[in-house]
mmCIF file of C-alpha atoms in Angstrom:
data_model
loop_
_atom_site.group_PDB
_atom_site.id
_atom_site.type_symbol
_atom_site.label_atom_id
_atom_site.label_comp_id
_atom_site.label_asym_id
_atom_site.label_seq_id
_atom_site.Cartn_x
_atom_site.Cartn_y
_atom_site.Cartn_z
ATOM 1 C CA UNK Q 315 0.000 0.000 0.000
ATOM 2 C CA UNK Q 316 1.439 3.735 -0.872
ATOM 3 C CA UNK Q 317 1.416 6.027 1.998
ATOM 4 C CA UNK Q 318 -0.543 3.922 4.533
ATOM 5 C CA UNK Q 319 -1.099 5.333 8.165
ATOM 6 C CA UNK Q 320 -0.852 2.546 10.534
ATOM 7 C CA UNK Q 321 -1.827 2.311 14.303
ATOM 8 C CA UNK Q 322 -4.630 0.217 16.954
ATOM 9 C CA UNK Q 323 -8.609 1.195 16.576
ATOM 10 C CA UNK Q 324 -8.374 0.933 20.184
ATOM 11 C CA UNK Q 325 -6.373 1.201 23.189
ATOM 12 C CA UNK Q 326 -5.876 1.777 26.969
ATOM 13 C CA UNK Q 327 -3.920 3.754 29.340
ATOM 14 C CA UNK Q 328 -3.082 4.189 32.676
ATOM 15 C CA UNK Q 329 -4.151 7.382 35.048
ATOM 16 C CA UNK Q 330 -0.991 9.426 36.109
ATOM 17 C CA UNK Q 331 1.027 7.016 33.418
ATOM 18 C CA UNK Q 332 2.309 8.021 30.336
ATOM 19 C CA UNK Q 333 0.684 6.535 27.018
ATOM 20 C CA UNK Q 334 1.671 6.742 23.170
ATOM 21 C CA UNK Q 335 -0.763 6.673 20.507
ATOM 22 C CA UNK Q 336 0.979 5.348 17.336
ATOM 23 C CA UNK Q 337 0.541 6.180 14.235
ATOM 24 C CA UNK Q 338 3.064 5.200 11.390
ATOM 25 C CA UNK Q 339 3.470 5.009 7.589
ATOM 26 C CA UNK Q 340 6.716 4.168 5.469
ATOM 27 C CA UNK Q 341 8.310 7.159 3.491
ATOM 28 C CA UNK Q 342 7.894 7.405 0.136
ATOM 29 C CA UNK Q 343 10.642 9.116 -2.369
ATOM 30 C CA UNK Q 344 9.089 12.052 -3.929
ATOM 31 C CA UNK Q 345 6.397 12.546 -1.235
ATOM 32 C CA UNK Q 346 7.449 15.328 1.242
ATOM 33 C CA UNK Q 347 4.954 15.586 4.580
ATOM 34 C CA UNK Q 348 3.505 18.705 4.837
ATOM 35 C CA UNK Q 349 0.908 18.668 7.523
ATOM 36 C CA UNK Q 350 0.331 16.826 10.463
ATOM 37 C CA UNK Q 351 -3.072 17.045 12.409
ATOM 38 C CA UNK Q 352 -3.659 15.242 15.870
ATOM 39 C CA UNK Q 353 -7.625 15.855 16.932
ATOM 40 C CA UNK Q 354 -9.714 14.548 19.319
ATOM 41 C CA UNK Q 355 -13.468 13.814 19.817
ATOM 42 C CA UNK Q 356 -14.258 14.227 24.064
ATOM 43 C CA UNK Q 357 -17.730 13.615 25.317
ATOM 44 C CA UNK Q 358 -18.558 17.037 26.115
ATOM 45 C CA UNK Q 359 -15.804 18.624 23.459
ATOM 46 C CA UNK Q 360 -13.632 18.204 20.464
ATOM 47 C CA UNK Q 361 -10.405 20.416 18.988
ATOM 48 C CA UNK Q 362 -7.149 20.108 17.688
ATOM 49 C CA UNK Q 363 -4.353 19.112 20.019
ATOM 50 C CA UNK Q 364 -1.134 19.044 17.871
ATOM 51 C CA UNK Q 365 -0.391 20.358 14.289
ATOM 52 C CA UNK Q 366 2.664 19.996 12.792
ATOM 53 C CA UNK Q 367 3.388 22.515 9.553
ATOM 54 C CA UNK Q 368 6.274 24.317 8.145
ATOM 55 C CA UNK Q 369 6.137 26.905 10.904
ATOM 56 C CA UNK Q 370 7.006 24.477 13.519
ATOM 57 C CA UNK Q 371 4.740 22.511 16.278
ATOM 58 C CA UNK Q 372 1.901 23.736 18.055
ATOM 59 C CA UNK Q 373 0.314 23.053 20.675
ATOM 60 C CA UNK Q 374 -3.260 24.054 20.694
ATOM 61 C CA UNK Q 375 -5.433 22.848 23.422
ATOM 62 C CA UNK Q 376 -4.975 24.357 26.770
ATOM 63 C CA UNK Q 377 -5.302 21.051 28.636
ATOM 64 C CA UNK Q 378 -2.414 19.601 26.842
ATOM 65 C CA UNK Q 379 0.001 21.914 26.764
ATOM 66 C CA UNK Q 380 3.540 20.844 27.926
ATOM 67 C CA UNK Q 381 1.853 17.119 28.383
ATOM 68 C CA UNK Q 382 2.513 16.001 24.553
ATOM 69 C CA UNK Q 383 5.205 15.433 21.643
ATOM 70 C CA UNK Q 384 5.369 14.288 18.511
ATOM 71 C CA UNK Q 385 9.297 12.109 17.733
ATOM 72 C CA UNK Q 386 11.225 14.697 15.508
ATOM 73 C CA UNK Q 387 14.050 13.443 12.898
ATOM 74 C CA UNK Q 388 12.345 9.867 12.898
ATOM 75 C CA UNK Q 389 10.606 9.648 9.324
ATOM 76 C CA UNK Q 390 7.502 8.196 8.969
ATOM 77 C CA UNK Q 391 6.645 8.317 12.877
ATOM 78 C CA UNK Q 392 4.068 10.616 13.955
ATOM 79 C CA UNK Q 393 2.859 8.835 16.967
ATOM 80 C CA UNK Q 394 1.369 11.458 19.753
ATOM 81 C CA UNK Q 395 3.192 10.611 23.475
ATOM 82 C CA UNK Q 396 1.084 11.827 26.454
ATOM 83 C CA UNK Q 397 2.375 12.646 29.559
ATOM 84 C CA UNK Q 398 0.398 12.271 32.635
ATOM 85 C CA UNK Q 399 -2.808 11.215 31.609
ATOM 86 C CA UNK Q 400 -6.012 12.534 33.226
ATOM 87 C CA UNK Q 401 -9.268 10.283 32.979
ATOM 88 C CA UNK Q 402 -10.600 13.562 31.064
ATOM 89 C CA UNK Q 403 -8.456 12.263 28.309
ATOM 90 C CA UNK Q 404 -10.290 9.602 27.276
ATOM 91 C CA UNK Q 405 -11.758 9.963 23.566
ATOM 92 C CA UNK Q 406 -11.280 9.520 20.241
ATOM 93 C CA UNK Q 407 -7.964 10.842 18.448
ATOM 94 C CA UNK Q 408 -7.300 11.009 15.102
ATOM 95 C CA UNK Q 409 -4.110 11.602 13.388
ATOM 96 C CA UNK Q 410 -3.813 12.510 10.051
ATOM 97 C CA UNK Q 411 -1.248 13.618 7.399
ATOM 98 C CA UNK Q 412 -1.134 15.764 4.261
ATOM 99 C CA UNK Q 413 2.106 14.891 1.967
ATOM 100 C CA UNK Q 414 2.476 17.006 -1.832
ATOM 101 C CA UNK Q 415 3.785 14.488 -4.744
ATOM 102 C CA UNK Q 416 6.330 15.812 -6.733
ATOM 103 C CA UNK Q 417 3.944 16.906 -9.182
ATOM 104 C CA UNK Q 418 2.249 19.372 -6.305
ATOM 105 C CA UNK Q 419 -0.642 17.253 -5.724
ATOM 106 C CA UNK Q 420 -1.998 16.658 -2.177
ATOM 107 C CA UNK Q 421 -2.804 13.613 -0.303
ATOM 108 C CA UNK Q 422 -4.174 12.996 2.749
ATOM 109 C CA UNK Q 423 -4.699 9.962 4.831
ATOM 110 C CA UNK Q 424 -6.123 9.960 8.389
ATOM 111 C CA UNK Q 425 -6.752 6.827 11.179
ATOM 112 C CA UNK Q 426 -8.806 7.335 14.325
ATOM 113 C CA UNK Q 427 -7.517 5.345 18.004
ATOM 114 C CA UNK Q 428 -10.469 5.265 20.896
ATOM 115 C CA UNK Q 429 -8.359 5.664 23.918
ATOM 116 C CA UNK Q 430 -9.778 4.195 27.406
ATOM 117 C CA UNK Q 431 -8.270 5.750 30.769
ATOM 118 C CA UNK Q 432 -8.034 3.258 33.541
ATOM 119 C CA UNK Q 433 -7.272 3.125 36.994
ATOM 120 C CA UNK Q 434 -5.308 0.173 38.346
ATOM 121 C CA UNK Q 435 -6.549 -0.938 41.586
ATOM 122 C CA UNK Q 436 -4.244 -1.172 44.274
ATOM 123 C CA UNK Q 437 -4.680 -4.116 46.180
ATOM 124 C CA UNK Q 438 -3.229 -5.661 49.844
ATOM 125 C CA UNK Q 439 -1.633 -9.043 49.351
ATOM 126 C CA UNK Q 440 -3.407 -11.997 50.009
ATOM 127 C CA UNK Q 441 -2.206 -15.142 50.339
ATOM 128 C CA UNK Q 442 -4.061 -18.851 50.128
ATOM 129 C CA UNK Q 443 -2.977 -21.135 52.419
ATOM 130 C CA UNK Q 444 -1.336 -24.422 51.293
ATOM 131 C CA UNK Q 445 -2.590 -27.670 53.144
ATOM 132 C CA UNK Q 446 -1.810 -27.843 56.601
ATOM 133 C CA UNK Q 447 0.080 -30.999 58.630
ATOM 134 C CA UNK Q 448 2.475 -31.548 56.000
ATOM 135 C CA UNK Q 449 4.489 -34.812 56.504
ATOM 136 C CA UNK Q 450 8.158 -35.474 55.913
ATOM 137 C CA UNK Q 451 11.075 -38.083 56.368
ATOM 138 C CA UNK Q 452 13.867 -36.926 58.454
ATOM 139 C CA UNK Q 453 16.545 -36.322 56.019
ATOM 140 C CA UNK Q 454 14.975 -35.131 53.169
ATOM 141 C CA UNK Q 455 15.101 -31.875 51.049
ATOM 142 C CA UNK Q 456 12.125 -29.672 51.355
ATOM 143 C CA UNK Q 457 10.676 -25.978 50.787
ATOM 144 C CA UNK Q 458 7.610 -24.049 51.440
ATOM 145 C CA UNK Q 459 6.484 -21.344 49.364
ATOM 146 C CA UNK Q 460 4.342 -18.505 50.094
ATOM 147 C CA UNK Q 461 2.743 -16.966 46.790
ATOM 148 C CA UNK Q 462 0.696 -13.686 47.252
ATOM 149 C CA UNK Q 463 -1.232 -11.327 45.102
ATOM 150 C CA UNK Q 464 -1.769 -8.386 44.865
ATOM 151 C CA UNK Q 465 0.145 -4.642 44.036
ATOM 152 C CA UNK Q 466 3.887 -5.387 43.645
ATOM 153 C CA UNK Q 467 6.076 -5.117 44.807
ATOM 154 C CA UNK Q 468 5.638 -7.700 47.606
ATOM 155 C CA UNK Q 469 8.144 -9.071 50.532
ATOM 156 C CA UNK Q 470 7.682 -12.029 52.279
ATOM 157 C CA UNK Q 471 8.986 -13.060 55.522
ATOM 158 C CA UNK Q 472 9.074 -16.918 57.249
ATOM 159 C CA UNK Q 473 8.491 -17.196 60.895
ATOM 160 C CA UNK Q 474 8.753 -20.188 63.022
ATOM 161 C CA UNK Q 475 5.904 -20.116 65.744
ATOM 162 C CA UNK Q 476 8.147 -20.540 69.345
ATOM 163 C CA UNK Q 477 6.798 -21.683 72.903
ATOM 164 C CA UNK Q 478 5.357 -18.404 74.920
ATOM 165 C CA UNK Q 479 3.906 -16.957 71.694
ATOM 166 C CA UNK Q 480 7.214 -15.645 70.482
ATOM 167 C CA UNK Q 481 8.191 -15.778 66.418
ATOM 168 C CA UNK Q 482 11.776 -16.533 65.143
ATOM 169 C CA UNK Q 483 12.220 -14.530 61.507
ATOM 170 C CA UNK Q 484 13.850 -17.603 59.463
ATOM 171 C CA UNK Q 485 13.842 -15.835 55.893
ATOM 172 C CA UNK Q 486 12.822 -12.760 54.126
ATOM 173 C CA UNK Q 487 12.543 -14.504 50.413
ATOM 174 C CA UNK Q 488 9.150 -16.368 49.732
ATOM 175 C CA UNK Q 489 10.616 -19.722 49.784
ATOM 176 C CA UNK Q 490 11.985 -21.378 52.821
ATOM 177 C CA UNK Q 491 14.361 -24.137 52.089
ATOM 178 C CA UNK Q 492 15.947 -27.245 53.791
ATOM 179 C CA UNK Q 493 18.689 -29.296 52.843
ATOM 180 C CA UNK Q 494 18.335 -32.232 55.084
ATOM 181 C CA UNK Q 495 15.230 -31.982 57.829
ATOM 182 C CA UNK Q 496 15.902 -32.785 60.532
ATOM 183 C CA UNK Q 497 13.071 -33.786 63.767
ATOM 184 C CA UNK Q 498 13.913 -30.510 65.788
ATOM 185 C CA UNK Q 499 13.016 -28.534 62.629
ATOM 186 C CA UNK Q 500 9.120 -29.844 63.314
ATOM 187 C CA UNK Q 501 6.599 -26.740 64.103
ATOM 188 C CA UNK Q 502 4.483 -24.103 63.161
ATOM 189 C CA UNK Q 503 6.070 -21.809 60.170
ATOM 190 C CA UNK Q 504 3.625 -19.145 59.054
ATOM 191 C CA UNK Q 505 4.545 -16.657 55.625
ATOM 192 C CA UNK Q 506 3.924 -12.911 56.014
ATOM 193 C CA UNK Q 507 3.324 -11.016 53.142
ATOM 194 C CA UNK Q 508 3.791 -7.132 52.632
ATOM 195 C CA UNK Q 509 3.490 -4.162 50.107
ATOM 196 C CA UNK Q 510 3.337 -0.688 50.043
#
């Protein structure tokens, strides 16, 4: 195809986060870009954000002033980068280019991306206990693993239950290992799991 713009119909992006809307086509010899247009369709509003001409780059809405860019010096990629986004950002962008042929005729070619805004949930760790009582020869290698989810990044810490209630810290990775187990290693061990 001659002078395609390519890019997703749809994406998402993270509140706060930083997001890039591509849009890309493959140069062309004799076809020289003239314009580039980035627009957007809000619920309540619509406007141009970003035009690119032979004066220079502008900025025109107010809300997204010194929050986007468009790549300079890398042919053919036109992609809009968002800083920061708000959940007010969510719409419908469209990007579109206008190149002259060699023979001073226009073309233009446009592609639209719906853009969702979401919020990641932050979440406590939880963990699922494991079966309890486990059984093992004296001698033998063994591990137990504690697995949590939740927001990383998490930290685990092994305890070994001791008499009068107190708790010896036995590891801070999420598995606890033994070489060769031995009967006085027999007990309670409970995992602790922590993020931010």
């Amino acid at each position: 195809a001659l002078l395609d713009l390519t890019g997703p119909s749809e994406m998402e992006g993270v509140w706060k986060g930083a997001a890039v809307l591509p849009c890309t086509y493959v140069p062309v010899k004799d076809f020289v870009q003239q314009t580039l247009t980035w627009t957007v369709v809000h619920d309540q509003s619509s406007g141009t954000i970003f035009r690119r001409d032979a004066s220079g780059d502008h900025v025109l809405l107010s809300e997204y002033r010194d929050r986007v860019e468009v790549p300079k010096n890398l042919p053919g990629n036109v992609s809009l980068h968002i800083l920061k986004l708000e959940i007010s950002d969510r719409g419908t962008y469209t990007c579109q280019v206008t190149w002259t042929a060699s023979n001073n005729s226009l073309i233009a070619k446009e592609i639209s991306n719906k853009v969702e805004v979401v919020k990641v949930a932050v979440t406590k760790p939880t963990i699922r206990a494991g079966a309890l009582g486990l059984m093992v020869p004296a001698g033998a290698r063994s591990s137990l693993t504690c697995v949590a989810h939740g927001s990383p990044p998490i930290s685990y810490r092994w305890f070994r239950a001791a008499p009068g209630g107190t708790a010896l810290l036995l590891s801070s990775q999420a598995e606890l290992a033994w070489d060769s187990l031995q009967p006085s290693d027999a007990g309670t061990y409970y995992c602790e799991a922590e993020n931010r």
